[in-house]
Coordinates of C-alpha atoms and ligand atoms in Angstrom, one line a residue:
M1250 CA 0.0 0.0 0.0
S1251 CA 1.6 3.2 -0.9
K1252 CA 1.5 6.2 1.4
D1253 CA 0.8 8.6 -1.5
N1254 CA -2.7 7.3 -1.6
T1255 CA -3.4 8.2 2.0
T1256 CA -6.4 10.4 2.3
E1257 CA -7.9 10.9 5.8
K1258 CA -8.4 9.2 9.1
I1259 CA -11.3 6.9 9.8
Y1260 CA -12.5 5.0 12.9
K1261 CA -10.8 1.6 13.5
A1262 CA -12.4 -0.7 16.0
P1263 CA -9.7 -1.6 18.7
V1264 CA -8.8 -5.3 18.7
V1265 CA -8.8 -6.8 22.1
T1266 CA -7.2 -10.0 23.4
V1267 CA -8.2 -11.4 26.8
M1268 CA -5.4 -13.1 28.6
G1269 CA -4.6 -14.3 32.0
H1270 CA -4.0 -17.4 34.2
V1271 CA -6.2 -20.5 33.7
D1272 CA -9.5 -20.4 35.5
H1273 CA -9.3 -16.7 36.2
G1274 CA -12.4 -16.1 34.0
K1275 CA -11.3 -15.3 30.5
T1276 CA -13.9 -17.5 28.8
T1277 CA -16.6 -16.4 31.1
L1278 CA -15.8 -12.8 30.3
L1279 CA -15.7 -13.3 26.5
D1280 CA -19.0 -15.2 26.6
K1281 CA -20.7 -12.6 28.8
I1282 CA -19.7 -9.7 26.5
R1283 CA -20.7 -11.7 23.4
H1284 CA -24.1 -12.7 24.7
A1285 CA -24.9 -9.3 25.9
N1286 CA -24.0 -7.6 22.7
V1287 CA -24.2 -10.0 19.8
A1288 CA -27.4 -11.7 18.6
D1289 CA -26.3 -15.2 18.0
K1290 CA -27.9 -16.3 14.8
E1291 CA -27.4 -19.5 12.8
F1292 CA -27.7 -19.3 9.1
G1293 CA -28.6 -22.5 7.3
G1294 CA -27.4 -24.6 10.2
I1295 CA -23.7 -23.8 9.7
T1296 CA -21.8 -22.6 12.7
Q1297 CA -18.3 -21.8 11.6
K1298 CA -15.9 -20.7 14.2
I1299 CA -14.8 -17.2 13.2
G1300 CA -12.1 -16.7 15.8
G1301 CA -13.3 -13.3 16.9
Y1302 CA -16.4 -11.2 17.3
Q1303 CA -17.3 -7.6 17.1
I1304 CA -19.7 -5.7 19.4
S1305 CA -21.1 -2.3 19.3
H1306 CA -20.8 -0.3 22.5
K1307 CA -22.2 3.2 22.7
G1308 CA -22.3 3.3 18.9
K1309 CA -18.7 2.3 18.4
K1310 CA -17.3 -1.1 17.5
I1311 CA -14.8 -3.2 19.5
T1312 CA -13.3 -6.5 18.2
F1313 CA -12.6 -9.3 20.6
I1314 CA -10.3 -12.2 19.7
D1315 CA -12.2 -15.3 20.7
T1316 CA -9.3 -17.6 21.5
P1317 CA -8.0 -16.8 24.9
G1318 CA -4.5 -18.2 25.2
H1319 CA -1.1 -16.8 25.2
E1320 CA 0.3 -19.3 22.7
A1321 CA -1.6 -17.9 19.7
F1322 CA -0.8 -14.3 20.7
S1323 CA 2.9 -15.0 21.2
E1324 CA 3.0 -17.0 17.9
M1325 CA 1.5 -14.0 16.1
R1326 CA 3.7 -11.5 17.8
Q1327 CA 6.8 -13.6 17.0
R1328 CA 5.9 -13.3 13.4
G1329 CA 5.6 -9.6 13.7
A1330 CA 2.0 -9.9 12.8
S1331 CA 0.1 -9.0 16.0
V1332 CA -3.3 -7.7 15.4
T1333 CA -4.0 -7.0 19.1
D1334 CA -4.2 -3.4 20.2
I1335 CA -5.2 -3.9 23.8
I1336 CA -4.6 -6.8 26.2
V1337 CA -7.2 -7.2 28.9
L1338 CA -5.3 -9.0 31.6
V1339 CA -7.8 -11.0 33.8
V1340 CA -6.7 -11.6 37.3
A1341 CA -9.0 -13.4 39.8
A1342 CA -9.4 -11.4 42.9
D1343 CA -9.5 -14.5 45.1
D1344 CA -6.3 -16.0 43.6
G1345 CA -4.0 -13.2 42.7
I1346 CA -1.2 -13.2 40.2
Q1347 CA 0.0 -16.6 39.0
N1348 CA 2.5 -18.0 36.5
Q1349 CA 0.5 -17.2 33.4
T1350 CA -0.3 -13.7 34.8
R1351 CA 3.5 -13.1 34.9
E1352 CA 3.8 -14.4 31.4
V1353 CA 1.3 -11.9 30.1
I1354 CA 3.1 -9.1 31.9
N1355 CA 6.3 -10.2 30.2
I1356 CA 4.6 -10.3 26.8
Y1357 CA 3.1 -6.8 27.5
K1358 CA 6.5 -5.4 28.5
K1359 CA 8.1 -6.6 25.3
S1360 CA 5.3 -5.4 23.0
N1361 CA 3.8 -2.0 22.3
V1362 CA 0.2 -2.8 22.9
Q1363 CA -1.9 -1.2 25.6
M1364 CA -3.0 -3.0 28.7
I1365 CA -6.1 -2.9 30.9
V1366 CA -6.3 -5.0 34.1
A1367 CA -9.6 -6.6 34.8
V1368 CA -9.7 -7.8 38.4
N1369 CA -12.4 -10.5 38.2
K1370 CA -14.5 -12.5 40.6
I1371 CA -15.1 -9.6 42.9
D1372 CA -18.3 -11.4 44.0
M1373 CA -16.2 -14.1 45.6
P1374 CA -16.1 -14.0 49.4
G1375 CA -12.3 -14.3 49.5
S1376 CA -11.8 -11.6 46.9
N1377 CA -9.1 -8.9 47.6
P1378 CA -8.7 -6.5 44.7
E1379 CA -6.3 -4.3 46.7
K1380 CA -3.9 -7.2 47.2
V1381 CA -4.0 -8.0 43.5
K1382 CA -3.1 -4.5 42.7
R1383 CA -0.2 -4.5 45.1
E1384 CA 1.1 -7.8 43.6
L1385 CA 0.8 -6.4 40.1
A1386 CA 2.7 -3.2 41.1
S1387 CA 5.4 -5.3 42.5
E1388 CA 5.7 -7.1 39.2
G1389 CA 6.5 -3.8 37.6
L1390 CA 3.1 -2.8 36.2
S1391 CA 2.4 0.9 36.6
L1392 CA -1.2 1.0 37.5
E1393 CA -3.5 3.9 37.5
G1394 CA -3.9 5.3 41.0
W1395 CA -0.4 4.0 41.7
G1396 CA 1.4 6.6 39.7
G1397 CA 1.0 4.8 36.4
D1398 CA -1.4 4.7 33.5
I1399 CA -2.6 1.1 33.2
P1400 CA -6.3 1.2 34.1
V1401 CA -7.7 -1.4 36.6
V1402 CA -11.3 -2.3 36.4
E1403 CA -13.0 -4.4 39.0
I1404 CA -15.5 -6.9 37.5
S1405 CA -17.5 -10.0 38.0
A1406 CA -17.7 -11.8 34.6
K1407 CA -20.1 -14.3 36.1
M1408 CA -22.5 -11.8 37.5
G1409 CA -22.0 -9.3 34.8
T1410 CA -20.9 -6.7 37.2
N1411 CA -19.2 -3.6 35.7
I1412 CA -18.8 -5.1 32.2
D1413 CA -20.0 -1.9 30.8
G1414 CA -17.3 -0.1 32.8
L1415 CA -14.7 -2.4 31.2
L1416 CA -16.0 -1.7 27.7
D1417 CA -15.9 2.1 28.4
T1418 CA -12.3 1.8 29.5
I1419 CA -11.4 -0.1 26.4
Q1420 CA -12.8 2.7 24.3
L1421 CA -11.2 5.4 26.4
V1422 CA -7.8 3.7 26.1
A1423 CA -8.3 3.3 22.3
E1424 CA -9.2 6.9 22.0
L1425 CA -6.3 8.3 24.2
S1426 CA -3.7 6.2 22.4
E1427 CA -5.3 6.9 19.1
I1428 CA -5.4 3.3 18.1
D1429 CA -9.0 3.8 17.1
Q1430 CA -7.9 6.0 14.1
I1431 CA -6.5 4.7 10.9
E1432 CA -5.6 6.3 7.6
T1433 CA -7.7 5.5 4.6
Y1434 CA -6.1 5.1 1.3
K1435 CA -7.0 4.6 -2.3
P1436 CA -5.2 1.5 -3.3
D1437 CA -3.7 1.3 -6.8
P1438 CA -4.7 -2.2 -8.0
S1439 CA -1.9 -2.4 -10.5
I1440 CA 0.9 -2.2 -8.0
D1441 CA -0.5 -2.6 -4.5
Y1442 CA -2.3 -5.1 -2.4
L1443 CA -5.9 -4.4 -1.6
S1444 CA -6.0 -5.7 2.0
E1445 CA -3.9 -7.4 4.6
S1446 CA -5.3 -9.8 7.2
V1447 CA -3.8 -11.8 10.0
I1448 CA -4.7 -15.5 10.4
I1449 CA -5.9 -16.5 13.8
E1450 CA -6.7 -20.0 13.0
S1451 CA -6.8 -22.2 9.9
Y1452 CA -8.3 -25.6 9.3
V1453 CA -9.9 -27.8 6.7
D1454 CA -13.7 -27.7 6.7
K1455 CA -15.4 -30.8 5.2
A1456 CA -17.6 -28.8 3.0
L1457 CA -15.5 -25.6 2.3
G1458 CA -12.0 -27.0 2.1
P1459 CA -9.1 -25.0 3.7
V1460 CA -10.5 -22.0 5.6
A1461 CA -8.8 -19.3 7.7
T1462 CA -10.3 -17.1 10.4
C1463 CA -8.7 -13.7 10.2
I1464 CA -8.8 -10.2 11.5
V1465 CA -8.5 -7.6 8.7
K1466 CA -5.6 -5.4 9.4
A1467 CA -5.8 -2.9 6.6
G1468 CA -7.8 -2.2 3.5
K1469 CA -10.9 -4.0 2.2
I1470 CA -11.0 -7.7 1.5
S1471 CA -13.6 -8.7 -1.1
R1472 CA -15.1 -11.9 -2.5
G1473 CA -13.5 -12.6 -5.8
D1474 CA -10.1 -11.0 -4.9
F1475 CA -7.0 -13.0 -5.4
A1476 CA -5.2 -13.9 -2.2
A1477 CA -1.6 -14.8 -1.4
A1478 CA -0.8 -16.4 1.9
G1479 CA 1.9 -18.7 3.3
G1480 CA 3.6 -19.3 -0.1
T1481 CA 0.4 -20.2 -1.9
Y1482 CA -2.4 -18.3 -3.6
G1483 CA -6.0 -18.7 -4.4
K1484 CA -9.2 -16.9 -5.2
I1485 CA -11.5 -15.8 -2.4
R1486 CA -14.6 -17.9 -3.0
A1487 CA -16.5 -16.7 0.1
L1488 CA -16.2 -14.5 3.1
I1489 CA -18.2 -15.5 6.2
D1490 CA -18.9 -13.1 9.1
Q1491 CA -19.5 -13.7 12.8
N1492 CA -23.2 -14.3 12.2
N1493 CA -22.2 -17.1 9.8
K1494 CA -23.6 -15.0 6.9
T1495 CA -21.7 -14.7 3.7
V1496 CA -20.7 -11.1 3.0
S1497 CA -19.1 -9.5 -0.1
D1498 CA -16.4 -7.7 1.8
A1499 CA -14.8 -6.8 5.2
I1500 CA -12.8 -3.9 6.5
V1501 CA -10.2 -3.2 9.1
S1502 CA -10.7 -5.0 12.5
D1503 CA -13.5 -7.2 11.1
P1504 CA -13.3 -10.8 12.1
I1505 CA -13.9 -12.9 9.0
L1506 CA -13.6 -16.4 7.7
I1507 CA -11.9 -16.7 4.3
V1508 CA -12.8 -19.6 2.0
G1509 CA -10.6 -20.2 -1.1
L1510 CA -7.1 -20.5 0.2
T1511 CA -5.4 -23.6 -1.2
T1512 CA -3.9 -24.9 1.9
V1513 CA -4.2 -24.7 5.7
Q1514 CA -2.1 -21.8 7.1
N1515 CA -0.3 -21.3 10.4
T1516 CA -1.5 -18.8 13.0
G1517 CA 0.0 -15.4 12.4
E1518 CA 0.4 -15.9 8.7
I1519 CA -0.6 -12.9 6.6
V1520 CA -3.2 -12.9 3.8
R1521 CA -2.8 -10.2 1.2
T1522 CA -5.4 -9.7 -1.5
Y1523 CA -4.8 -8.5 -5.0
A1524 CA -6.9 -7.4 -7.9
N1525 CA -5.7 -10.1 -10.2
D1526 CA -4.3 -13.6 -10.3
K1527 CA -0.9 -12.6 -11.6
L1528 CA -0.1 -10.2 -8.8
A1529 CA -1.2 -12.7 -6.2
R1530 CA 0.9 -15.4 -7.7
Q1531 CA 4.0 -13.1 -7.9
N1532 CA 3.6 -12.3 -4.2
S1533 CA 2.9 -15.8 -3.0
T1534 CA 6.5 -17.1 -2.9
K1535 CA 7.4 -16.3 0.7
S1536 CA 5.8 -17.7 3.8
I1537 CA 6.5 -16.1 7.1
N1538 CA 6.0 -19.4 8.7
E1539 CA 8.6 -21.1 6.5
Q1540 CA 11.2 -18.6 7.7
I1541 CA 10.2 -19.2 11.3
E1542 CA 10.3 -22.9 10.9
E1543 CA 13.8 -22.7 9.3
E1544 CA 15.0 -20.7 12.2
R1545 CA 13.5 -23.2 14.6
Q1546 CA 15.1 -26.1 12.9
E1547 CA 18.5 -24.3 13.1
I1548 CA 18.0 -23.8 16.9
I1549 CA 17.1 -27.5 17.3
E1550 CA 20.1 -28.6 15.3
E1551 CA 22.3 -26.3 17.3
I1552 CA 21.0 -27.8 20.6
S1553 CA 21.3 -31.3 19.2
D1554 CA 24.9 -30.7 18.0
Q1555 CA 25.7 -29.5 21.4
F1556 CA 24.4 -32.7 22.8
D1557 CA 26.8 -34.8 20.7
F1558 CA 29.6 -32.6 22.0
F1559 CA 28.5 -33.1 25.6
N1560 CA 27.9 -36.8 25.2
D1561 CA 31.5 -38.0 25.3
D1562 CA 31.3 -38.0 29.1
Q1563 CA 31.2 -40.7 31.7
E1564 CA 27.5 -40.1 32.5
E1565 CA 25.9 -41.4 29.4
N1566 CA 23.1 -39.7 27.7
T1567 CA 22.9 -36.9 30.2
F1568 CA 21.8 -33.5 29.0
R1569 CA 23.1 -30.9 31.4
I1570 CA 21.6 -27.5 32.0
I1571 CA 22.8 -24.4 33.8
L1572 CA 19.7 -22.4 34.7
K1573 CA 19.8 -18.7 35.1
S1574 CA 16.5 -16.9 36.0
D1575 CA 15.1 -13.6 37.0
T1576 CA 13.1 -14.6 40.0
K1577 CA 12.9 -17.6 42.3
G1578 CA 9.3 -18.1 41.3
S1579 CA 10.1 -18.6 37.6
M1580 CA 13.1 -20.7 38.5
D1581 CA 10.9 -23.1 40.6
A1582 CA 8.3 -23.2 37.8
I1583 CA 10.9 -24.1 35.2
I1584 CA 12.5 -26.8 37.4
A1585 CA 9.1 -28.3 38.1
S1586 CA 8.3 -28.4 34.4
L1587 CA 11.7 -29.8 33.4
E1588 CA 11.3 -32.6 35.9
K1589 CA 8.1 -33.6 34.1
L1590 CA 9.8 -33.8 30.7
D1591 CA 10.1 -37.4 30.0
I1592 CA 12.1 -38.4 27.0
T1593 CA 13.1 -42.0 26.8
G1594 CA 16.8 -42.4 26.7
I1595 CA 17.8 -39.0 27.9
K1596 CA 18.5 -37.8 31.4
L1597 CA 18.2 -34.1 32.2
K1598 CA 20.4 -32.8 34.8
I1599 CA 20.4 -29.3 36.3
Q1600 CA 24.0 -28.7 36.8
S1601 CA 23.5 -25.4 38.6
K1602 CA 20.9 -22.8 39.1
S1603 CA 21.1 -19.2 40.1
L1604 CA 19.4 -15.8 39.8
G1605 CA 20.7 -12.8 37.8
P1606 CA 22.5 -12.2 34.5
V1607 CA 24.7 -14.8 32.9
N1608 CA 28.3 -14.2 34.0
L1609 CA 31.8 -15.4 33.1
S1610 CA 31.8 -18.2 35.7
D1611 CA 28.6 -19.6 34.3
V1612 CA 30.2 -19.7 30.9
E1613 CA 33.4 -21.4 32.3
Y1614 CA 31.3 -23.9 34.2
A1615 CA 29.2 -24.6 31.2
S1616 CA 32.3 -25.3 29.2
S1617 CA 33.9 -27.6 31.8
T1618 CA 30.7 -29.5 32.5
K1619 CA 29.5 -29.4 28.9
S1620 CA 26.2 -27.9 29.8
L1621 CA 23.6 -25.8 27.9
I1622 CA 23.0 -22.4 29.6
I1623 CA 19.3 -21.4 29.8
A1624 CA 18.9 -17.7 30.4
F1625 CA 15.3 -17.1 31.5
N1626 CA 14.4 -13.4 31.5
V1627 CA 18.0 -12.5 32.3
E1628 CA 20.6 -10.6 30.4
V1629 CA 23.5 -12.1 28.6
P1630 CA 26.1 -9.3 28.8
K1631 CA 27.7 -8.3 25.5
G1632 CA 31.1 -8.4 27.1
L1633 CA 30.8 -12.2 27.4
E1634 CA 30.5 -12.8 23.7
T1635 CA 34.1 -13.6 23.1
S1636 CA 34.4 -16.1 25.9
I1637 CA 31.1 -17.8 24.8
K1638 CA 32.5 -18.2 21.3
A1639 CA 35.9 -19.3 22.4
K1640 CA 34.6 -21.9 24.8
K1641 CA 31.9 -23.0 22.3
V1642 CA 29.2 -22.6 24.9
L1643 CA 25.6 -22.6 23.8
I1644 CA 23.2 -20.2 25.5
R1645 CA 19.5 -20.1 24.8
E1646 CA 17.4 -17.1 26.0
Y1647 CA 13.8 -17.4 26.8
K1648 CA 11.0 -15.1 28.1
L1649 CA 8.2 -17.6 28.2
I1650 CA 8.3 -20.9 30.0
Y1651 CA 6.2 -22.8 27.5
Q1652 CA 8.6 -21.8 24.7
L1653 CA 11.5 -23.0 26.7
L1654 CA 9.9 -26.3 27.3
E1655 CA 8.6 -26.7 23.8
E1656 CA 12.0 -26.0 22.2
L1657 CA 13.9 -28.2 24.6
E1658 CA 11.5 -31.0 24.3
M1659 CA 11.6 -30.9 20.5
A1660 CA 15.4 -30.8 20.5
L1661 CA 15.7 -33.7 22.9
Y1662 CA 13.0 -35.7 21.1
G1663 CA 14.9 -35.1 17.9
L1664 CA 18.0 -36.6 19.4
T1665 CA 16.2 -39.9 20.1
M1666 CA 14.6 -40.2 16.7
P1667 CA 16.5 -42.3 14.1
E1668 CA 16.8 -40.1 11.0
E1669 CA 14.6 -41.0 8.1
E1670 CA 15.6 -40.8 4.5
E1671 CA 13.8 -40.9 1.2
V1672 CA 14.2 -44.1 -0.9
I1673 CA 13.1 -43.7 -4.5
I1674 CA 11.0 -46.6 -5.7
G1675 CA 10.3 -45.4 -9.2
T1676 CA 9.7 -42.5 -11.6
A1677 CA 7.2 -41.7 -14.3
N1678 CA 6.6 -38.9 -16.8
V1679 CA 3.2 -37.3 -17.2
K1680 CA 2.1 -37.5 -20.8
S1681 CA -1.6 -36.7 -20.7
L1682 CA -4.4 -35.6 -18.3
F1683 CA -8.0 -36.7 -17.7
I1684 CA -10.7 -35.4 -15.4
L1685 CA -12.9 -38.1 -13.9
S1686 CA -16.6 -37.5 -13.2
N1687 CA -15.9 -36.9 -9.5
K1688 CA -13.6 -34.1 -10.6
S1689 CA -10.4 -35.8 -9.6
M1690 CA -7.5 -35.5 -12.0
V1691 CA -5.9 -38.6 -13.5
A1692 CA -2.3 -38.2 -14.8
G1693 CA -1.6 -40.5 -17.7
C1694 CA 2.0 -41.6 -17.2
E1695 CA 4.8 -43.7 -18.6
V1696 CA 6.9 -45.5 -16.0
K1697 CA 10.5 -44.5 -16.6
S1698 CA 12.3 -46.4 -13.8
G1699 CA 11.6 -48.8 -11.0
K1700 CA 8.0 -49.4 -10.0
I1701 CA 4.9 -47.2 -9.4
I1702 CA 3.1 -48.7 -6.4
K1703 CA -0.4 -47.7 -5.2
G1704 CA -0.5 -46.2 -1.7
Y1705 CA 3.1 -44.9 -1.9
K1706 CA 4.1 -41.2 -1.7
V1707 CA 4.8 -39.2 -4.8
A1708 CA 6.7 -36.0 -5.3
V1709 CA 5.7 -34.0 -8.4
E1710 CA 8.7 -32.3 -10.0
R1711 CA 8.4 -29.5 -12.6
K1712 CA 11.5 -28.1 -14.2
G1713 CA 13.6 -29.8 -11.7
E1714 CA 11.7 -28.3 -8.7
R1715 CA 9.5 -30.2 -6.3
I1716 CA 6.2 -28.5 -6.3
H1717 CA 3.8 -31.0 -4.7
E1718 CA 3.6 -34.1 -2.6
G1719 CA 0.8 -36.5 -2.3
K1720 CA -0.1 -40.2 -2.1
I1721 CA -1.2 -42.5 -4.9
V1722 CA -4.8 -43.2 -4.1
S1723 CA -5.7 -44.8 -7.5
L1724 CA -3.5 -46.6 -10.0
R1725 CA -5.0 -47.7 -13.3
H1726 CA -3.9 -49.8 -16.2
L1727 CA -6.4 -49.3 -19.1
K1728 CA -9.7 -49.7 -17.1
D1729 CA -8.4 -51.8 -14.3
E1730 CA -7.3 -50.7 -10.8
V1731 CA -3.9 -52.3 -10.3
K1732 CA -1.4 -52.5 -7.4
E1733 CA 1.8 -51.7 -9.2
M1734 CA 3.3 -51.0 -12.6
S1735 CA 6.8 -51.5 -14.0
V1736 CA 9.2 -49.8 -16.3
G1737 CA 7.8 -49.0 -19.8
A1738 CA 4.1 -49.4 -18.8
E1739 CA 1.5 -46.8 -19.2
C1740 CA -0.8 -46.0 -16.3
G1741 CA -3.2 -43.5 -14.8
I1742 CA -2.3 -42.0 -11.4
V1743 CA -4.6 -40.1 -9.0
L1744 CA -3.0 -38.2 -6.1
D1745 CA -4.4 -37.1 -2.8
P1746 CA -4.2 -34.2 -2.1
G1747 CA -5.0 -33.4 -5.7
F1748 CA -3.0 -31.0 -7.6
D1749 CA -2.9 -29.0 -10.8
I1750 CA -0.6 -31.5 -12.6
Q1751 CA 0.6 -30.6 -16.1
T1752 CA 2.0 -32.7 -18.9
G1753 CA 5.8 -32.9 -18.7
D1754 CA 5.7 -33.1 -14.9
K1755 CA 7.7 -35.9 -13.4
M1756 CA 6.3 -38.2 -10.7
I1757 CA 8.8 -39.6 -8.2
V1758 CA 7.5 -42.4 -6.1
F1759 CA 9.3 -42.8 -2.7
K1760 CA 9.1 -44.2 0.8
M1761 CA 10.7 -43.1 4.0
E1762 CA 13.2 -45.4 5.6
K1763 CA 15.1 -45.1 8.8
S1764 CA 18.7 -44.7 8.0
Ligands
GDP244 P1 -10.5 -19.3 32.0 O1 -9.7 -20.6 32.2 O2 -9.7 -18.1 32.4 O3 -11.2 -19.1 30.6 O4 -11.7 -19.3 33.1 P2 -13.2 -19.6 33.0 O5 -13.9 -18.5 32.3 O6 -13.4 -20.9 32.4 O7 -13.7 -19.6 34.5 C1 -13.2 -20.5 35.4 C2 -14.2 -20.7 36.5 O8 -14.4 -19.5 37.2 C3 -15.6 -21.1 36.0 O9 -16.1 -22.0 36.9 C4 -16.3 -19.8 36.0 O10 -17.7 -20.0 36.2 C5 -15.7 -19.1 37.2 N1 -15.8 -17.6 37.1 C6 -15.4 -16.8 36.1 N2 -15.7 -15.5 36.4 C7 -16.2 -15.5 37.6 C8 -16.7 -14.4 38.5 O11 -16.7 -13.3 38.1 N3 -17.1 -14.8 39.7 C9 -17.2 -16.1 40.1 N4 -17.6 -16.4 41.3 N5 -16.8 -17.1 39.3 C10 -16.3 -16.8 38.1

């Protein structure tokens, strides 16, 4: 979108994500707001999950993301694709701040979104909102009334107490921070994209195929536009709104379900729409998720390599960790979770643990004991870089416990898995194409080497590049369904998932074998 086309500012509904510790009342709050403000209608019996909903409060819209949970939010933020403007942090007044409350505070501190604290369950006999505020302040949140600007609203989601007050506060914060304003633009369809949306969730619907629930971030998305997302492109066949109604278009902050993408996408992936097929295709080469996945693989390999390096020790198959953390609370939580990690064949050992930044003696100790340093919410001083490199010590930094666990688990699990490699069974060239009455495409092929076997995996190669992978679900010789075909034979192949095969494509039949 080019800036030159900017015209004026229009209202943008703030996008709100509700976060907080489990059981503190996120779902209850989202349900309460939804039921009080959205007339739930079902159209034609379909109830698609849209991933968010929009309400109107005092004549202005607010969008709520319907999936409470930090994972989705963090995933999106990692990909630089956050749609959230305001986090509502729910804290139960009878329970106070807990691990996930702290995680949200960390997420907030690292991002540039606004925060509102909703102290919930004030109807409970043991509720103590003042204590909650004190605890939040001691975690470094600057609350309103305590010298800061983060509003605190006391509510009962269950009883519906002060929900209007919370909605008022959301609108006030949006107004004061000017997140409810966005520039309009007149897109130039020959060079620019028409809209940008962020995927909250994507799945295959039995009737509709791959669908994606999104929040529109900019521009206008319309049925019939061409969309690029996650390295693929497709035509938008339908847009479904929160009332399960098909609509012709959607604008900024609207939650919407997109039908017509060719594959299921990851959370946080961006969908951009274009006026024509060619532009969409040109812009569909890069997937944000592929980049993230590559980075992740690199990290896992790095950790795995380190393990080989550590493993020439007397204590066999022990993976050693030096744990550095910011607070005793998070350290205890990490240790408790690490103890629960159960990976056959590998023993985890916490070689040492301490609070505060990583220091030279940690690095030296890691080198002599062959340990991985985990730095949780603590600094790794720049001055240590040379020693870290010289001593070949690996340090992984984390801000969120679940990320630490997920990464470590994957790396360790990867170590215990025998590697698999592809064994080619046969190849065939596509010479002609037929469409069956059930719309599936049959590729008429000549077997060039080895065997073609029904049920095996196939990679489709075009101009030396792999462009698709599927499984042989039907193999035909003349009119008969057969199990396998040998060199020189002609046969018809149907793949699942189907694909736009062309004559000249090469089919490579393979199986995976443990090396
Ligand atoms: P979530 O895990 O954060 O989504 O929490 P839920 O919304 O599922 O709520 C957990 C439990 O707390 C449920 O039994 C709710 O009925 C209850 N709850 C939620 N909000 C309130 C409230 O304001 N007051 C009381 N007394 N209970 C609540």
